[in-house]
CSV table of C-alpha atoms in Angstrom, one decimal:
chain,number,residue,atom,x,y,z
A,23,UNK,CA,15.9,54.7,39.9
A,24,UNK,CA,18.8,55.8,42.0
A,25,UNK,CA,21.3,52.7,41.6
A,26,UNK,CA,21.2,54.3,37.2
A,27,UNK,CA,22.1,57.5,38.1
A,28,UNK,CA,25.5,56.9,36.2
A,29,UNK,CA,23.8,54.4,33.3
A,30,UNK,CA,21.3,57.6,32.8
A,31,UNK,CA,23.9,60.5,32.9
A,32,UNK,CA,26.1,58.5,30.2
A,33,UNK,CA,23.5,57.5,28.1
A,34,UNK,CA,22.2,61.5,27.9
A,35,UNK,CA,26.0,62.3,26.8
A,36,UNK,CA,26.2,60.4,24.0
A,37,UNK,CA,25.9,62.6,21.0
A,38,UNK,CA,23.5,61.6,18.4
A,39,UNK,CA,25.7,59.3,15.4
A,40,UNK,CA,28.4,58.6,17.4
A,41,UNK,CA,29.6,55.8,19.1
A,42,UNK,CA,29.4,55.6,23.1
A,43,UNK,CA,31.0,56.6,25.6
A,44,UNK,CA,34.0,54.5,27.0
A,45,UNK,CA,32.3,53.1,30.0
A,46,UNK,CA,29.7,51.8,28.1
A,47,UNK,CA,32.6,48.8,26.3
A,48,UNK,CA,34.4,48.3,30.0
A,49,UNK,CA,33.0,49.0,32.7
A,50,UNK,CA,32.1,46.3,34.8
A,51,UNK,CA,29.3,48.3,36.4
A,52,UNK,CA,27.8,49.1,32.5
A,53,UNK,CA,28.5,45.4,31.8
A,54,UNK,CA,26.5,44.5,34.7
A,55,UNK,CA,23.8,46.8,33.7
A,56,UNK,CA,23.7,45.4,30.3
A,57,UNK,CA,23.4,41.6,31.8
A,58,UNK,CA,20.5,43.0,34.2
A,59,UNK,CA,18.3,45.6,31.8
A,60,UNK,CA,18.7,43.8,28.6
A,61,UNK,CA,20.1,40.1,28.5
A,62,UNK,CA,17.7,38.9,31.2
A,63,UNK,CA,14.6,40.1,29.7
A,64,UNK,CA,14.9,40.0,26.0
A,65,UNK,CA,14.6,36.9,24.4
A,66,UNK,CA,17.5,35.3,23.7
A,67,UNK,CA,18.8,32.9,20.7
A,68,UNK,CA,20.6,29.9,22.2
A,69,UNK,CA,20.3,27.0,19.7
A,70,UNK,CA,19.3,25.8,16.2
A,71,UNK,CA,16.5,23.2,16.4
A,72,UNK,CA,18.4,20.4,14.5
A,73,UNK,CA,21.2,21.0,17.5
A,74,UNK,CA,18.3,18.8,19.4
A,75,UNK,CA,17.5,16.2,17.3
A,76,UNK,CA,14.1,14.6,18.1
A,77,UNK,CA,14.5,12.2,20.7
A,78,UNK,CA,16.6,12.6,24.0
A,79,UNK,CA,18.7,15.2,23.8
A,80,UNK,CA,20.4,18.2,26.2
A,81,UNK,CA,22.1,21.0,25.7
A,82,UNK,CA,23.4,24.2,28.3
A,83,UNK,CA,23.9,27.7,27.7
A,84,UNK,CA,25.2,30.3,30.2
A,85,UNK,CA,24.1,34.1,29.8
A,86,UNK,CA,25.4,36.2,32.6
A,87,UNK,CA,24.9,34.6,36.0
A,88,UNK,CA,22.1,32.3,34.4
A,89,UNK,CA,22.7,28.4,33.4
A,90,UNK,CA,20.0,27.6,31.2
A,91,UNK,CA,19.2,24.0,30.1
A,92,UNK,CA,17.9,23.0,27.0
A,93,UNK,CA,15.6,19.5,26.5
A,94,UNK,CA,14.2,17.9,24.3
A,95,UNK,CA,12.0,14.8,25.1
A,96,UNK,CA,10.3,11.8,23.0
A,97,UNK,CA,7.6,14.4,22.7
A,98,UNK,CA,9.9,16.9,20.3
A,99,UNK,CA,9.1,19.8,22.8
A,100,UNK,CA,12.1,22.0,23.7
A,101,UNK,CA,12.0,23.0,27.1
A,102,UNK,CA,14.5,25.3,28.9
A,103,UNK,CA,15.0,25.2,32.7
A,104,UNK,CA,17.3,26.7,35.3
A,105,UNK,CA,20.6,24.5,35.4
A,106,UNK,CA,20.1,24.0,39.3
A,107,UNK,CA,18.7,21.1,41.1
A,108,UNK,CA,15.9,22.1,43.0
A,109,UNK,CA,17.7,20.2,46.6
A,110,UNK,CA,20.6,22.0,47.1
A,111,UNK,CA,21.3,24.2,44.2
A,112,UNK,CA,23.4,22.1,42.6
A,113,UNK,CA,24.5,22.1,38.5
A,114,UNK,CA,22.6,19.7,37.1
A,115,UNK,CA,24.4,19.6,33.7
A,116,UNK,CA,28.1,20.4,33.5
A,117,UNK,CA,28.8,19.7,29.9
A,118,UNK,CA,27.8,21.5,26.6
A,119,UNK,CA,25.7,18.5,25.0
A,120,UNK,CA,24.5,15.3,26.4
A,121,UNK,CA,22.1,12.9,25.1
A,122,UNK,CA,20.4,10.9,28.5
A,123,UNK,CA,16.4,10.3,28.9
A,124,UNK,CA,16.9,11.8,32.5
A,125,UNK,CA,18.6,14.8,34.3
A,126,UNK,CA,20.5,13.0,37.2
A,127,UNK,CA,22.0,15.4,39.8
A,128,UNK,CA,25.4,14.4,40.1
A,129,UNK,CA,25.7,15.6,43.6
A,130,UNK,CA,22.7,13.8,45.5
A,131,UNK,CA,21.2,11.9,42.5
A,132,UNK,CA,17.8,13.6,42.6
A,133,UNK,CA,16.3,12.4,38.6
A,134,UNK,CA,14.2,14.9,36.2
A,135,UNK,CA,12.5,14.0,33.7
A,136,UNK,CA,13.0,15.9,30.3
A,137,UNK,CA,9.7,18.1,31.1
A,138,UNK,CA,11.3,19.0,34.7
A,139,UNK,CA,9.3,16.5,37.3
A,140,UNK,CA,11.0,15.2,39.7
A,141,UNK,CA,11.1,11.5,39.2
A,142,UNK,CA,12.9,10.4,42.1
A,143,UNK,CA,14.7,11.4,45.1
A,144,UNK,CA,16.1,9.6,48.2
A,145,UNK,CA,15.2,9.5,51.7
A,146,UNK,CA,13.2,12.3,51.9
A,147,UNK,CA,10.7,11.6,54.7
A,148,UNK,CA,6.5,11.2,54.2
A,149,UNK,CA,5.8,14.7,53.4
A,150,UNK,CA,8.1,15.6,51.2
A,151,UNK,CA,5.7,15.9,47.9
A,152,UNK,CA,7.7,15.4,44.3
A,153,UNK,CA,5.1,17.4,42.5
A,154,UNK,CA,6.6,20.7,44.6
A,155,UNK,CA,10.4,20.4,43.4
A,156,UNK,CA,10.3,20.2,39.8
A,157,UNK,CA,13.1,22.1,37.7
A,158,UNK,CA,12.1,26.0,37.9
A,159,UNK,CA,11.2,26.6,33.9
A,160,UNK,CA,12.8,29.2,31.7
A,161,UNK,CA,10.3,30.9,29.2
A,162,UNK,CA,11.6,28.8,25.5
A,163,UNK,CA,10.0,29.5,21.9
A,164,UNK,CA,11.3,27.2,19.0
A,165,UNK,CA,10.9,29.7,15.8
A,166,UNK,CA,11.4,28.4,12.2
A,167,UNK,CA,14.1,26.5,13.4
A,168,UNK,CA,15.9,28.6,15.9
A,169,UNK,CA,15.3,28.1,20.0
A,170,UNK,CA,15.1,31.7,22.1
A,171,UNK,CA,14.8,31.5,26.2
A,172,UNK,CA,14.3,34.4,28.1
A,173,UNK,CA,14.7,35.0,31.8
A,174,UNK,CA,12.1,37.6,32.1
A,175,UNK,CA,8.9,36.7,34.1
A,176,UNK,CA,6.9,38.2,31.9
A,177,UNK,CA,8.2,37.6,28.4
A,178,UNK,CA,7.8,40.1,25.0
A,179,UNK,CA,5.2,39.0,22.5
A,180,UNK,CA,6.7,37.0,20.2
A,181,UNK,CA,3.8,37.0,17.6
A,182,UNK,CA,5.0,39.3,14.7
A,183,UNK,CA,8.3,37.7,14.8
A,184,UNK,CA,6.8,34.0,14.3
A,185,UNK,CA,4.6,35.5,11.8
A,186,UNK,CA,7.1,36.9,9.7
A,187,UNK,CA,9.7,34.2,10.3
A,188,UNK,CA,7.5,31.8,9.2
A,189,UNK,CA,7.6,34.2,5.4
A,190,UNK,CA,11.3,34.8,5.4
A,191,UNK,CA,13.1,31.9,6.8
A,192,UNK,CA,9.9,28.9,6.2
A,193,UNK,CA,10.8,28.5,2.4
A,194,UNK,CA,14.1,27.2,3.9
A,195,UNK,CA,12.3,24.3,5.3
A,196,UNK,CA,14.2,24.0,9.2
A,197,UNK,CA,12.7,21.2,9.8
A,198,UNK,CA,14.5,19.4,7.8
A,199,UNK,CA,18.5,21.1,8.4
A,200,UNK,CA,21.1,19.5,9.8
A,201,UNK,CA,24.1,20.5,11.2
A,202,UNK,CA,27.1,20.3,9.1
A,203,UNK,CA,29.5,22.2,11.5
A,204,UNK,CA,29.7,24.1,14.2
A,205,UNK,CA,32.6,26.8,15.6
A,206,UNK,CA,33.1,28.9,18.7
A,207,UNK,CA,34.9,31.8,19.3
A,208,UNK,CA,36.5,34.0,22.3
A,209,UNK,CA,37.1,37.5,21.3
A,210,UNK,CA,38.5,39.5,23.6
A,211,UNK,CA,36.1,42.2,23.1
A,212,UNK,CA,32.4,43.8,24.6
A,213,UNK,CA,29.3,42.2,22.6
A,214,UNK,CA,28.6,45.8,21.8
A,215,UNK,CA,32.1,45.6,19.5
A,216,UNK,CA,31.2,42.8,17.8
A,217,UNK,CA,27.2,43.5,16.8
A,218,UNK,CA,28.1,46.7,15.5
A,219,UNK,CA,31.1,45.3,13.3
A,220,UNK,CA,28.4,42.9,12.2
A,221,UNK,CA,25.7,45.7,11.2
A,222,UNK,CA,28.3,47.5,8.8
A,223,UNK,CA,30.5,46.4,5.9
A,224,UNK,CA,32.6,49.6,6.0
A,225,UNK,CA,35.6,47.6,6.7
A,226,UNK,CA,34.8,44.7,4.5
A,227,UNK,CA,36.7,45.1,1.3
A,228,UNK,CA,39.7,46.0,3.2
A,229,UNK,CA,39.9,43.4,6.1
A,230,UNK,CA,37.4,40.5,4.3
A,231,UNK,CA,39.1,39.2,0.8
A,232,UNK,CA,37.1,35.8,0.7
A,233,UNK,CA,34.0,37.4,1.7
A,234,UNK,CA,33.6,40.2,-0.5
A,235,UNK,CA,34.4,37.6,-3.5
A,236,UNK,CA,30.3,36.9,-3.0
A,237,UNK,CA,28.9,39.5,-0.6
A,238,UNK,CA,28.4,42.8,-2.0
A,239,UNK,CA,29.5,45.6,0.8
A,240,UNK,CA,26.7,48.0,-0.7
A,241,UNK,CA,25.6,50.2,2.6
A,242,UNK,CA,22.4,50.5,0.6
A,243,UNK,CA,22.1,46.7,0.5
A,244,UNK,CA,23.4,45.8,4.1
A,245,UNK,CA,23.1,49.3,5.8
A,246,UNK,CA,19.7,50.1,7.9
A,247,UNK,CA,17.5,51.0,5.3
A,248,UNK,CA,15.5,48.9,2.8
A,249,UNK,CA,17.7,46.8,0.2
A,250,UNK,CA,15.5,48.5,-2.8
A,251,UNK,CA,17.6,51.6,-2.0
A,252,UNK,CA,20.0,49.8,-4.2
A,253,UNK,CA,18.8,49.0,-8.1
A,254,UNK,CA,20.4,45.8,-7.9
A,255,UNK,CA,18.8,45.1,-4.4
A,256,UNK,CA,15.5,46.3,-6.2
A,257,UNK,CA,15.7,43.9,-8.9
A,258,UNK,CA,16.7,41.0,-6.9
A,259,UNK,CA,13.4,41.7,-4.6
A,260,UNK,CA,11.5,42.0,-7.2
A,261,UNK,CA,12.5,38.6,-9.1
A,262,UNK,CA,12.2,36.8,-5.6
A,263,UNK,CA,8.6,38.2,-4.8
A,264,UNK,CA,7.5,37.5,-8.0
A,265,UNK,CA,8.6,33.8,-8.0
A,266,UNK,CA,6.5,34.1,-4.0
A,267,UNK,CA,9.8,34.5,-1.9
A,268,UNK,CA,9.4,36.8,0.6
A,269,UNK,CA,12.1,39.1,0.5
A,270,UNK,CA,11.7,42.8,0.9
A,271,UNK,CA,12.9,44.8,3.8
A,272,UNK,CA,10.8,44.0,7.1
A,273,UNK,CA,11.7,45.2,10.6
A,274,UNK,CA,10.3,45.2,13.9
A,275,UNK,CA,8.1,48.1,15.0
A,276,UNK,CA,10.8,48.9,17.6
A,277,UNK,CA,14.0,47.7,15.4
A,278,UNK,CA,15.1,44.8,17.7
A,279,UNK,CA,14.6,42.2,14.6
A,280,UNK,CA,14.4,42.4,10.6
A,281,UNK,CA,14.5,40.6,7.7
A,282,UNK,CA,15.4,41.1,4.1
A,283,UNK,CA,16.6,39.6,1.4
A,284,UNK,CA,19.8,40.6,-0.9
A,285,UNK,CA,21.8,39.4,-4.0
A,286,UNK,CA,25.3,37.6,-4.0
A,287,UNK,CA,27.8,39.2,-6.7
A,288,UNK,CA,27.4,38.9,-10.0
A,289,UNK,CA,26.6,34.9,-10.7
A,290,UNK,CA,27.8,33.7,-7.1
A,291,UNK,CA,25.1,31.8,-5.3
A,292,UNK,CA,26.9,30.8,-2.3
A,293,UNK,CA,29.5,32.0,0.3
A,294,UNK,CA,32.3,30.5,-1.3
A,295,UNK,CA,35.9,31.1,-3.5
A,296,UNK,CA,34.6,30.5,-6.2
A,297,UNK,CA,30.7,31.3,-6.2
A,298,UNK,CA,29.4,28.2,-6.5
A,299,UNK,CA,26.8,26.1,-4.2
A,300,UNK,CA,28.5,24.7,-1.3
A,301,UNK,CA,26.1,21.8,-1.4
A,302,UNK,CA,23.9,20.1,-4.4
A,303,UNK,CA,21.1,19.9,-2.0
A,304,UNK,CA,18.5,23.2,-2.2
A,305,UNK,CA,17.1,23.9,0.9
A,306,UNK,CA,12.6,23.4,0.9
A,307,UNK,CA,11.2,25.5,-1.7
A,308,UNK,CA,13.8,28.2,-2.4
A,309,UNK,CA,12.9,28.7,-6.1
A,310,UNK,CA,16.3,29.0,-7.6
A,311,UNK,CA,20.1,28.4,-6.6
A,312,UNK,CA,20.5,32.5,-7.3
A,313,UNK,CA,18.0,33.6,-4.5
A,314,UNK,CA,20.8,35.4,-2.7
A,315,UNK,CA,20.8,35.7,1.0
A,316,UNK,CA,18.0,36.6,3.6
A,317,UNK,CA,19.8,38.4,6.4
A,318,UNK,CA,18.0,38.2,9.6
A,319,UNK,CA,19.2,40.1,12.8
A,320,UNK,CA,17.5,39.8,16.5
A,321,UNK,CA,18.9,42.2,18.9
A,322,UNK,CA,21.2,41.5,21.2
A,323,UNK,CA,22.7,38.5,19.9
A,324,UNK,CA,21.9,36.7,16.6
A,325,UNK,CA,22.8,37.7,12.7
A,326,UNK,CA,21.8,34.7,10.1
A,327,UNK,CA,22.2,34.3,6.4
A,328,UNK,CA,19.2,31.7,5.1
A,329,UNK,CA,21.0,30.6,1.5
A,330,UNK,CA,19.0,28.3,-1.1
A,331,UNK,CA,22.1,25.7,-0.3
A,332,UNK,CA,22.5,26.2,3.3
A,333,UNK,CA,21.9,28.3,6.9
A,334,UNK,CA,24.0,30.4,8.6
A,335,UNK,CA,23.1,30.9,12.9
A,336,UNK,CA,25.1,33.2,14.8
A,337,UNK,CA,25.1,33.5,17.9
A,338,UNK,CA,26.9,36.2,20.4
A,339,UNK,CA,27.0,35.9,24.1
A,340,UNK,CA,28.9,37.7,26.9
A,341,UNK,CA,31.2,36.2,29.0
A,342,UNK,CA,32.3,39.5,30.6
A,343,UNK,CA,33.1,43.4,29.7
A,344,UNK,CA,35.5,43.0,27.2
A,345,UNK,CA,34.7,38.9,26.3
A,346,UNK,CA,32.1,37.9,24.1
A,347,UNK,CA,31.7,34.3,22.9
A,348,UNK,CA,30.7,34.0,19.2
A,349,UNK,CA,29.2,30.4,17.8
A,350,UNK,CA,28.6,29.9,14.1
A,351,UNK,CA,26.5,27.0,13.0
A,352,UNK,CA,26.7,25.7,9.5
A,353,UNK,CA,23.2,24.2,8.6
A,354,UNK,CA,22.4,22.0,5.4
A,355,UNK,CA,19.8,19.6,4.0
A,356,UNK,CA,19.4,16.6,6.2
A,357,UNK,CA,19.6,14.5,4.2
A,358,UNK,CA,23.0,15.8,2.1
A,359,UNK,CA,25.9,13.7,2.3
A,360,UNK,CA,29.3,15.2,3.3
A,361,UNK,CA,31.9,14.5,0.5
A,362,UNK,CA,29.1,13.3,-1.7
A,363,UNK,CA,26.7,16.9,-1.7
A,364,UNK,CA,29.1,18.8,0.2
A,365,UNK,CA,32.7,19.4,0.8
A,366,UNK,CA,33.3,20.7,4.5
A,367,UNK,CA,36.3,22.6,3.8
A,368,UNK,CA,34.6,24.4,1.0
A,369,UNK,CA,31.2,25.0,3.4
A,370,UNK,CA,32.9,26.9,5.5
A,371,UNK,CA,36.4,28.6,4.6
A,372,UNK,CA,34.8,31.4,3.9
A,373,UNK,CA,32.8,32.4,6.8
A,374,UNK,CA,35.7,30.7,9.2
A,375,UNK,CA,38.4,33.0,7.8
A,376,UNK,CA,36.2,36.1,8.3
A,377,UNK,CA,35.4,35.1,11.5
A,378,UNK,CA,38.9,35.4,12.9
A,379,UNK,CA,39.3,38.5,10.8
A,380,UNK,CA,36.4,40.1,12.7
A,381,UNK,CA,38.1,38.9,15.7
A,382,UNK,CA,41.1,40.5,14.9
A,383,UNK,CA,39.1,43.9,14.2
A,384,UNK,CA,36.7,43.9,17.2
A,385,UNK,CA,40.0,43.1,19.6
A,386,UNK,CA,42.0,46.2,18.5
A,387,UNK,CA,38.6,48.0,18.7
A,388,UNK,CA,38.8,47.2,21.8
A,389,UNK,CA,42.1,47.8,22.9
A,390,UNK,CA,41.6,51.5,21.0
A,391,UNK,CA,38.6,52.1,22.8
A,392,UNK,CA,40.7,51.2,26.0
A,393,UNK,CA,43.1,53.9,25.6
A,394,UNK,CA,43.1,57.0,27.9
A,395,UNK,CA,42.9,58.9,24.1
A,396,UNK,CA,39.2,57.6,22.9
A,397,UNK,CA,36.8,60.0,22.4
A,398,UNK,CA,33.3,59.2,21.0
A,399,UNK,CA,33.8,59.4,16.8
A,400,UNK,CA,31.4,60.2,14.3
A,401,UNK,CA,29.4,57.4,12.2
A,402,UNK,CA,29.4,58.0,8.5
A,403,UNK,CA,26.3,58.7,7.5
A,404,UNK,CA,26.7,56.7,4.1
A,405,UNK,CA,28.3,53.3,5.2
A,406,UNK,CA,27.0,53.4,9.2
A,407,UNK,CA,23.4,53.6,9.1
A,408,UNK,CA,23.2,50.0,10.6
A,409,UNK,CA,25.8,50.5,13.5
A,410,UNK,CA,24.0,54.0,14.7
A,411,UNK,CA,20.7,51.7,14.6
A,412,UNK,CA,21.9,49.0,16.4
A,413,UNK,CA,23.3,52.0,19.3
A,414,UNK,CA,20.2,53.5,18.8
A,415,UNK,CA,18.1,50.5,19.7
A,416,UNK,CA,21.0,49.7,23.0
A,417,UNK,CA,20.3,53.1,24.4
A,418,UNK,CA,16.9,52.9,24.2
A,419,UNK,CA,16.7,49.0,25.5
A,420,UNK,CA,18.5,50.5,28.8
A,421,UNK,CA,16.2,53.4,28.9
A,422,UNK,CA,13.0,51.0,28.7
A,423,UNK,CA,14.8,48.5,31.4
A,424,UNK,CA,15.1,51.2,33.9
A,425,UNK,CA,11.8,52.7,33.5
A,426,UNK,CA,10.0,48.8,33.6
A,427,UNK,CA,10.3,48.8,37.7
A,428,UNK,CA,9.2,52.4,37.8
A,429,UNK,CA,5.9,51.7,36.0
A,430,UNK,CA,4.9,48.4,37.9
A,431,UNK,CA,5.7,50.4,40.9
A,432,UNK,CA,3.5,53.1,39.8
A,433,UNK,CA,0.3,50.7,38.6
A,434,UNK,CA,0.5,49.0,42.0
């Protein structure tokens, strides 16, 4: 289509294994494109269930122009609507979290219930008909313990990934997580920036010290190919499988999601100083304290780590060209006991201190990439395999958005 002329001419410069053009981490026009061809029709990971606790609960999330709202009613189903009352337009939900058995408009007072009817509003003559103005829905899927929306009319299939979710991350029983902490993040930064410091751990020992104490930064273990690349990735697959955890390499037919399963170093079991569980609770039917970390990705804007002791969710979203929100949700047994099962500090030193390390990579990243003296570099071919994937999979996401119209164009 005409308006991509620009998006298509960029995206046929980029040379294969190397990272993109400048445009593609600050221009608005490329940002806007992103928001348009790939945030509003992917699905899109905006909560952990146990952020919604059964009962009455609500919860917002903004990605790009859209305010989504998140409910959960007496019946446990999570719904997602458009934040905007269906009178005048108005926000229904300013704040992050509420707990209320209605949405009340605070402009007019029109009342939703949790499942979107209108319930009630004022003085609105004999014709007006109730059933007619309930909240427009957002497409919402609650996966093994993790809430997606997506904007699209006509939303991907999310069959495979339930299927295979339901291997990797059910063992972890998310039914039964709470959450023991939560933490957001501004970095001044594109989302590209940060998912593609996420897919590599070439800068790990030199910018993560706590980290690499547990994580190993073996490309063959955390690169893009399968973890049995590695012999100690091999015999920690093995050992899992063989005790009935799901845990070799899976990915998506067209790489937007994958799972796989990988070791800690040496005895550690846990992402902290000194290798041991962060909480005396194991998580459902995780077979041993020692069975490492299942990383799962989804494409554009979740990495997890699913320990036998707790859950890691993260989430990205973009708040602009060179802004990206990042929220890290610290999940553990519901029914462990802070200072009795677990120490807070100790949960999540770790993960907190490489946070803001990443955030202090991804900005100068950034700030590099703004210079009038970046040119696309070269991936290495040992420790980036994950990064060129990830790039792979973005410049093929835009090419599939801008061909989408052309086909329903061309079947009509």
């Amino acid at each position: 289509m005409t308006q991509y002329t620009e998006l298509r001419a960029l995206l046929d410069s980029r040379r294969p294994w190397h990272s993109l053009p400048q445009p593609f981490y600050n221009d608005p026009k490329m940002h806007q494109a992103d928001l348009d061809l790939i945030w509003s029709k992917s699905w899109i990971f905006v909560a952990a269930s146990a952020e919604l606790p059964k009962g009455e609960t609500l919860q917002t999330v903004q990605i790009g122009a859209a305010s989504v709202l998140l409910a959960r009613a007496k019946d446990g189903v999570v719904r997602a609507f458009h934040n905007s009352c269906r009178h005048r337009g108005s926000r229904l939900c300013a704040s992050h979290k509420a707990n209320s058995p209605r949405i009340v408009c605070p402009y007019h007072q029109w009342t939703y219930d949790l499942d979107g009817k209108l319930l009630w509003a004022r003085e609105m003559g004999p014709d007006f008909k109730p059933q007619d103005h309930g909240l427009r829905p957002v497409h919402c899927r609650e996966i093994q313990g993790m809430i997606y929306v997506c904007l699209a009319d006509q939303p991907a299939d999310t069959a495979e990934l339930e299927a295979q979710a339901a291997r990797y991350i059910g063992p972890h029983d998310p039914a039964n997580l709470k959450v023991a902490y939560q933490s957001r993040i501004v970095e001044k930064a594109n989302w590209k920036l940060v998912l593609e410091n996420n897919r590599e751990c070439y800068h790990c020992s030199g910018n993560h010290p706590a980290l690499c104490v547990t994580f190993p930064d073996d490309p063959n273990l955390v690169g893009a190919d399968d973890s049995t690349t590695s012999n100690m990735g091999l015999a920690h697959v093995n050992r899992c499988e063989a005790a009935g955890l799901p845990s070799k390499y899976k990915c998506a037919e067209d790489e937007r999601w994958r799972f796989v399963r990988i070791p800690f170093v040496g005895s550690a079991v846990s992402y902290t100083l000194d290798g041991k569980a962060a909480s005396r609770r194991r998580l459902g039917t995780v077979p041993f304290d020692d069975a490492g970390s299942c990383l799962y990705y989804h494409y554009p804007n979740t990495w997890n780590h699913f320990l036998s002791d707790q859950v890691l969710n993260f989430r990205v979203l973009p708040l602009g060209p060179e802004e990206t929100e990042v929220t890290t949700t610290w999940l553990v047994h519901k029914d462990a006991v802070e200072g009795v099962d677990y120490d807070l500090k100790r949960l999540t030193e770790v993960w907190i201190d490489t946070n803001d390390e990443d955030r202090r990579i991804v900005e100068e990243n950034q700030q590099g990439i703004n210079s009038p003296g970046y040119v696309p570099g070269p991936y290495s071919p040992v420790q980036e395999g994950g990064v060129n994937q990830f790039v792979d999979w973005y410049c093929q996401a835009l090419r599939d958005g801008m061909d989408a119209p052309a086909a329903r164009l061309a079947a009509e």
